[in-house]
mmCIF file of C-alpha atoms in Angstrom:
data_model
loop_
_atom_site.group_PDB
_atom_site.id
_atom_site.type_symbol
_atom_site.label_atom_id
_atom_site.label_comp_id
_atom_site.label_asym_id
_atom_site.label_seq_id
_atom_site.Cartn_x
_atom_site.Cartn_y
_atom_site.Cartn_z
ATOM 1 C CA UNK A 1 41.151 64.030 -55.697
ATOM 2 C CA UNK A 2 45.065 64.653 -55.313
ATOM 3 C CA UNK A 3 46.847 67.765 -55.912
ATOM 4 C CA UNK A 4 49.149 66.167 -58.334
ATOM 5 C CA UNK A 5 45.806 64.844 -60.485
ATOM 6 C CA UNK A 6 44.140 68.466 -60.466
ATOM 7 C CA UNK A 7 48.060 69.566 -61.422
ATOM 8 C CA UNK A 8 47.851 67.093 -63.993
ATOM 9 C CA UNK A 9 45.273 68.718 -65.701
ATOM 10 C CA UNK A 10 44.658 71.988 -67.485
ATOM 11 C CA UNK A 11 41.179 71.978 -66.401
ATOM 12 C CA UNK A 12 40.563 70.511 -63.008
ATOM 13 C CA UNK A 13 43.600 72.805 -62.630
ATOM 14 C CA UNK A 14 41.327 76.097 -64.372
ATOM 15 C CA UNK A 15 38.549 74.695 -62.089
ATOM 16 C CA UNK A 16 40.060 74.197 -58.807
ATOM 17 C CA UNK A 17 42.185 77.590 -58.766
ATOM 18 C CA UNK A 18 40.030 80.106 -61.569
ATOM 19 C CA UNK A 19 36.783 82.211 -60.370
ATOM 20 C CA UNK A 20 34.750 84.549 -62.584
ATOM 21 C CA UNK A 21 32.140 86.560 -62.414
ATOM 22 C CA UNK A 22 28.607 85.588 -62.242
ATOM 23 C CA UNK A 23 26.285 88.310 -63.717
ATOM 24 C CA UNK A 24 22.791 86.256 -63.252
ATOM 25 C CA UNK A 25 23.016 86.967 -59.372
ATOM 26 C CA UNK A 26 20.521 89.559 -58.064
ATOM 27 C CA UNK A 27 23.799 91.813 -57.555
ATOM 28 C CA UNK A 28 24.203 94.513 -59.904
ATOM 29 C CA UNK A 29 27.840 93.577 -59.547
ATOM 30 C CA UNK A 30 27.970 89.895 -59.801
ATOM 31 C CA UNK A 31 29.050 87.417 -58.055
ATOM 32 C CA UNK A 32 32.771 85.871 -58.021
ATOM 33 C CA UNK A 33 32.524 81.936 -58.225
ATOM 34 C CA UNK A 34 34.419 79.105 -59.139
ATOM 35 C CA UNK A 35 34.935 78.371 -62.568
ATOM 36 C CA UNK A 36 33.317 75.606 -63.744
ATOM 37 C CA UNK A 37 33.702 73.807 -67.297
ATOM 38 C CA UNK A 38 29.860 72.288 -67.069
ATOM 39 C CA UNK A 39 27.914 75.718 -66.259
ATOM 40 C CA UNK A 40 27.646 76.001 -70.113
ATOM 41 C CA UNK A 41 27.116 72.917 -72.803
ATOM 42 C CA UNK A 42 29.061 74.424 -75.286
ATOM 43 C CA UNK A 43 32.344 74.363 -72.478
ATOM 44 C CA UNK A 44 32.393 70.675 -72.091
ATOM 45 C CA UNK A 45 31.301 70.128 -75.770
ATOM 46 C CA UNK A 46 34.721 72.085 -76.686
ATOM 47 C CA UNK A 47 36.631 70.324 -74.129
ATOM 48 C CA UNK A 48 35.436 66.902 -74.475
ATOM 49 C CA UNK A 49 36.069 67.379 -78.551
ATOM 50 C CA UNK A 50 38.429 69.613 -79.145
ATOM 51 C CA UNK A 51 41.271 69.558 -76.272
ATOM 52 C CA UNK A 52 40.925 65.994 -75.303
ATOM 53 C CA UNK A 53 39.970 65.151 -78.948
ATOM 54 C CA UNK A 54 43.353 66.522 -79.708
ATOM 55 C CA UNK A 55 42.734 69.210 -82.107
ATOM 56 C CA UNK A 56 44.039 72.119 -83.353
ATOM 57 C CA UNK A 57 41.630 74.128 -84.620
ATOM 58 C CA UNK A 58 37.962 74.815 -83.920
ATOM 59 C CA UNK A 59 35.689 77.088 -85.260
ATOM 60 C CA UNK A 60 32.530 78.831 -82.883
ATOM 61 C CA UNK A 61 29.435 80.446 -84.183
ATOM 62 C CA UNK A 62 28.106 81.450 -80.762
ATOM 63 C CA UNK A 63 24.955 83.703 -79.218
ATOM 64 C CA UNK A 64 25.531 85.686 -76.491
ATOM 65 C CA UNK A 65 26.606 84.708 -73.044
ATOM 66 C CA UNK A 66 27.081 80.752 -73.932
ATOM 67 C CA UNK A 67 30.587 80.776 -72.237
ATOM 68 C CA UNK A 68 32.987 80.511 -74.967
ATOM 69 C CA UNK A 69 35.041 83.409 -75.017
ATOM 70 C CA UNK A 70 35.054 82.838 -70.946
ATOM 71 C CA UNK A 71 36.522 79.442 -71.443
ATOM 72 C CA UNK A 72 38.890 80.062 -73.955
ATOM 73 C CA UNK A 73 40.265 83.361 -71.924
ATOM 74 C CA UNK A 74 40.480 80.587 -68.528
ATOM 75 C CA UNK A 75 42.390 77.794 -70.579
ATOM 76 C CA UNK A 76 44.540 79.898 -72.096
ATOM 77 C CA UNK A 77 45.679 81.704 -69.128
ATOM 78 C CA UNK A 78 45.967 78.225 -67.243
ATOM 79 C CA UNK A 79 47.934 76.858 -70.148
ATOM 80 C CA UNK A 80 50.474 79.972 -69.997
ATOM 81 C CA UNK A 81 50.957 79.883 -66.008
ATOM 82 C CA UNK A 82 51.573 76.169 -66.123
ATOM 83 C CA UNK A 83 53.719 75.425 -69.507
ATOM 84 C CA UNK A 84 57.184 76.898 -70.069
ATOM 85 C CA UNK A 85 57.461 79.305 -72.884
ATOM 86 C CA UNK A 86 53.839 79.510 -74.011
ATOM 87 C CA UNK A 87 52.462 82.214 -75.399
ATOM 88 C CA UNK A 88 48.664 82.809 -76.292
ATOM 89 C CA UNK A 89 47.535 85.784 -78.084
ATOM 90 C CA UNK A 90 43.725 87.264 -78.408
ATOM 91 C CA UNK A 91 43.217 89.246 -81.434
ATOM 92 C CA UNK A 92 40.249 91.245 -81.156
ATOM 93 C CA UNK A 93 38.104 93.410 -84.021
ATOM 94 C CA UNK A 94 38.919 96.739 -82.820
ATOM 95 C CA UNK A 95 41.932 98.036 -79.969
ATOM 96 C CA UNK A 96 38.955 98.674 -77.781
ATOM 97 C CA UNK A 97 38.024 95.462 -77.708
ATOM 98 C CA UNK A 98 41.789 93.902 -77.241
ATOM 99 C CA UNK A 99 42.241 96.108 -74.668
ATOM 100 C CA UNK A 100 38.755 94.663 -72.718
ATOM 101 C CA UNK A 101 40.387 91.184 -72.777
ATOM 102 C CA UNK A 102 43.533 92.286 -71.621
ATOM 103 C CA UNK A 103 41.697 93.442 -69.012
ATOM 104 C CA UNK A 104 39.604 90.422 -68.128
ATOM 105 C CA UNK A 105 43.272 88.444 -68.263
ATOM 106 C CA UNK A 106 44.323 90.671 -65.662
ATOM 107 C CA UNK A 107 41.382 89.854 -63.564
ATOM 108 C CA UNK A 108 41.271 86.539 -63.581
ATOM 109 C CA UNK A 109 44.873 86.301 -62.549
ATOM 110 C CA UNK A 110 43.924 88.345 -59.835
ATOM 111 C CA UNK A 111 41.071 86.820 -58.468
ATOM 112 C CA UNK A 112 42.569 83.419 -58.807
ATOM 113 C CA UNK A 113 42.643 81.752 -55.535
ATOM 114 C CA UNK A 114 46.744 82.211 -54.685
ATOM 115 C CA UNK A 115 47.796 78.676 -52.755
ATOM 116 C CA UNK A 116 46.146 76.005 -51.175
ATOM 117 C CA UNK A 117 47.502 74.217 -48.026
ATOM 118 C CA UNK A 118 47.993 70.440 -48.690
ATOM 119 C CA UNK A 119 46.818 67.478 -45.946
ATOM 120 C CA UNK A 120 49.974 67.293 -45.268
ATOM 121 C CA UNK A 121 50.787 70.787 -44.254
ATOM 122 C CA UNK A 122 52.714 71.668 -47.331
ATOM 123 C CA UNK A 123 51.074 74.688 -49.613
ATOM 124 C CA UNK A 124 51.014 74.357 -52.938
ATOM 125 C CA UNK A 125 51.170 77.574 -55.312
ATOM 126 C CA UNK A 126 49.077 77.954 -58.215
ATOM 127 C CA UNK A 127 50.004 81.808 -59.190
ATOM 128 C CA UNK A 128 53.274 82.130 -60.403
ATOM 129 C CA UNK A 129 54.620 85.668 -60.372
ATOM 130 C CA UNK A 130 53.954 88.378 -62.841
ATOM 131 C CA UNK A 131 56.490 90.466 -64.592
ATOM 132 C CA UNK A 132 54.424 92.955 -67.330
ATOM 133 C CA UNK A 133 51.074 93.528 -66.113
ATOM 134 C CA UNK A 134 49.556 95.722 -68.727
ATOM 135 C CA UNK A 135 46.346 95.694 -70.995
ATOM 136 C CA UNK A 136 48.266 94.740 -73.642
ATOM 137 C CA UNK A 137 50.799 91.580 -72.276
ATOM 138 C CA UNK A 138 50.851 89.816 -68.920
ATOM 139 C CA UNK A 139 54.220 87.961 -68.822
ATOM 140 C CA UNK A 140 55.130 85.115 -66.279
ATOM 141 C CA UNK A 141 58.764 85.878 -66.218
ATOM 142 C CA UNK A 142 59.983 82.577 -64.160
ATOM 143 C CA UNK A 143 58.238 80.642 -67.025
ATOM 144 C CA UNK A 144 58.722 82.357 -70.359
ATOM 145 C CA UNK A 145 55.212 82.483 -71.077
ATOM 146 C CA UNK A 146 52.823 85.672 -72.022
ATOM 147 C CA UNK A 147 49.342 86.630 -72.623
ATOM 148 C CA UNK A 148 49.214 88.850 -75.046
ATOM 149 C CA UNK A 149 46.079 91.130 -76.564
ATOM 150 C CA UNK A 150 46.276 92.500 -80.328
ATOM 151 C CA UNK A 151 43.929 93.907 -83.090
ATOM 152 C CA UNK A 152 42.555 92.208 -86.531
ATOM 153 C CA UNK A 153 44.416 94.601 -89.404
ATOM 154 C CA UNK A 154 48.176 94.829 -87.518
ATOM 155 C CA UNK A 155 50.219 93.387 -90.247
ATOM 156 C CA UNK A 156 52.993 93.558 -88.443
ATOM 157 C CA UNK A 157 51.117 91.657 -85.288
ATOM 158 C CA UNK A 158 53.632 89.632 -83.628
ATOM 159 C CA UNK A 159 55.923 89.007 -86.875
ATOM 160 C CA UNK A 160 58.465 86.721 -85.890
ATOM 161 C CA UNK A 161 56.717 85.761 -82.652
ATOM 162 C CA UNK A 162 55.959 81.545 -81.391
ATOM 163 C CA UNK A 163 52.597 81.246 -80.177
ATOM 164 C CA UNK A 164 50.870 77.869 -78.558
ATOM 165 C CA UNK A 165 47.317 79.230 -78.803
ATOM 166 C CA UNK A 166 45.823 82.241 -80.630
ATOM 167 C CA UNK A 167 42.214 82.827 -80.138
ATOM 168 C CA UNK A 168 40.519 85.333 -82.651
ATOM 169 C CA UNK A 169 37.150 86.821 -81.079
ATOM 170 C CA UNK A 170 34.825 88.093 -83.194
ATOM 171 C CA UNK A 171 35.900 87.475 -86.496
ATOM 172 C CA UNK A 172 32.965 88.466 -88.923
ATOM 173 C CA UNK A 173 33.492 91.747 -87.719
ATOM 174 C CA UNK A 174 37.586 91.509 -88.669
ATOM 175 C CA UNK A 175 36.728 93.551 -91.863
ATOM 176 C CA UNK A 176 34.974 95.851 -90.551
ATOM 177 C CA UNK A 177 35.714 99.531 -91.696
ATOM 178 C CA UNK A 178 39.000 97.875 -93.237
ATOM 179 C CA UNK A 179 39.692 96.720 -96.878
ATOM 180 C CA UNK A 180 38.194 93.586 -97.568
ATOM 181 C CA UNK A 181 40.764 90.227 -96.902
ATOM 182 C CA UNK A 182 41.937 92.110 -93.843
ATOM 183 C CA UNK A 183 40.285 88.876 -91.817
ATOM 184 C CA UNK A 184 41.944 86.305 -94.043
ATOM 185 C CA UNK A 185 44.922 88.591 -93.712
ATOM 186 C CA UNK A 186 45.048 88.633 -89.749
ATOM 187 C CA UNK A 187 44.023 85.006 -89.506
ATOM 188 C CA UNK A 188 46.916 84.054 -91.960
ATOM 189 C CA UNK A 189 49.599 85.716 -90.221
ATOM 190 C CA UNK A 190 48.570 84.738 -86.819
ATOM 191 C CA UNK A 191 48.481 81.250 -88.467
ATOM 192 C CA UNK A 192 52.058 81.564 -88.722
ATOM 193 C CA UNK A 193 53.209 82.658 -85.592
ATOM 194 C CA UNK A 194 51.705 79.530 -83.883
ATOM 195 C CA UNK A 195 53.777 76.243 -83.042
ATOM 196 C CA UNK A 196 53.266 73.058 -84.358
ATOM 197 C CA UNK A 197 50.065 71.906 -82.650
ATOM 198 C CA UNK A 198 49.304 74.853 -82.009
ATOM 199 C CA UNK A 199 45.897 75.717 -80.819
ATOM 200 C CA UNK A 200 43.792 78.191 -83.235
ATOM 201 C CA UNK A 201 39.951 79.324 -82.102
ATOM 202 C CA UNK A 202 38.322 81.655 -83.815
ATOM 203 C CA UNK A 203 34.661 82.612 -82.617
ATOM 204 C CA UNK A 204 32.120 84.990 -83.634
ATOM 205 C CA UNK A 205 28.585 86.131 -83.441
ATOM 206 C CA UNK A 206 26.879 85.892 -86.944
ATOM 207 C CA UNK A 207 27.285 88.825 -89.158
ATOM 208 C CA UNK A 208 25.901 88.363 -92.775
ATOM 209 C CA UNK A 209 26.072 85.307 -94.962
ATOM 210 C CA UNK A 210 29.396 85.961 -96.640
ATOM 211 C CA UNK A 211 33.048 86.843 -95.754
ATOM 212 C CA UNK A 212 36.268 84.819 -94.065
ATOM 213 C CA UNK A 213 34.441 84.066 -90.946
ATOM 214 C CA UNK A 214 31.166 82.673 -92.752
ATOM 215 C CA UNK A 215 33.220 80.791 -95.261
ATOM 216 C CA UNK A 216 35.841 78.728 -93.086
ATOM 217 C CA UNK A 217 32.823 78.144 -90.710
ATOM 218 C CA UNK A 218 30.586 76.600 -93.171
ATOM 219 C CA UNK A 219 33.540 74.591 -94.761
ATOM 220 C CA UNK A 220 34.287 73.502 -91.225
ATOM 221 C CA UNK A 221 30.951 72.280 -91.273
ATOM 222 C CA UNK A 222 30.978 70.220 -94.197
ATOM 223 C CA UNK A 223 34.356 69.251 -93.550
ATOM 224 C CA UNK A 224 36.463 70.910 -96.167
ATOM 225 C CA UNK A 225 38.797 72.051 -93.712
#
């Protein structure tokens, strides 16, 4: 395979340059690997239907540990480091939380292998440089782009903003300890900031048989939205 075909593509691209941390190793620290797209079914079943399908939104009821929130943390970085003035934004239930993947953004830029030398003695680049390096935002200055971390209930969340992908983790939980319609609230306004075809995930664990999350899944499911 050429560089220019694994350049081509968001996810040879995620798969030739990304490692993350494998936790089933014997090591109570893990192990850092290459990313890989097939080490979970539900990763290539969202990639195969969902990016190459060409859609814009997808919906996730997940268990634990199946990958998603990995994958959609990897693609969305890749996306940002490779496409000029794209932003993605991860809005969490709690700051907490946001501030754990803005964390685990920082990470994988940093263990990301840096540049590969080509056959013919060129080397190619993958990381472009940082500018903001914070829990909250990592920006790629050179590009315009930004990966940005944010909590369910901010109103004022990126008001005014252009997004190309927002991912919202754990979204049953969005009205948690807030006034109920906080989640529709959140997913509304984040809704907004996004770009025509514009990429909007939400995922979540199950959490009781009612509210935004449970609704828009199981109309998802029988195809009312």
């Amino acid at each position: 395979m050429t560089i220019e075909e694994i350049v081509a593509d968001d996810t040879l691209f995620a798969e030739t340059f990304c490692r993350v941390v494998d936790m089933s190793s014997s090591s109570n620290m893990g192990v850092l690997v290459p990313f890989r797209v097939d080490a979970m079914p539900m990763q290539r079943h969202f990639v195969d239907n969902v990016l190459h399908g060409g859609r814009t939104r997808a919906i996730e009821l997940k268990a634990r540990r199946v990958g998603g929130t990995t994958l959609f943390t990897v693609l969305g970085m890749v996306k940002a480091m490779r496409t000029p003035n794209f932003n993605v934004g991860l809005l969490a239930q709690n700051e907490p939380e946001a501030l754990r993947f803005g964390r685990m953004w920082k990470q994988l830029y940093t263990d990301m292998v840096e540049k590969v030398i080509l056959p013919d003695g060129n080397i190619f680049v993958a990381k472009p440089p940082v500018g903001i390096f914070s829990d909250h935002m990592v920006e790629f200055p050179t590009l315009g782009s930004s990966l940005n971390v944010g909590t369910a209930g901010s109103t004022k969340l990126w008001r005014g903003a252009n997004f190309g992908m927002i991912i919202g983790t754990e979204v049953s939980k969005w009205d948690v300890g807030r006034p109920v319609g906080t989640a529709e609230e959140t997913w509304a306004m984040a809704e907004g900031a996004l770009s025509p075809g514009g990429l909007g995930v939400l995922e979540s664990t199950a959490y009781g048989g009612g509210g935004f999350f449970y609704n828009t899944y199981i109309g998802g499911k029988s195809g009312e939205n």
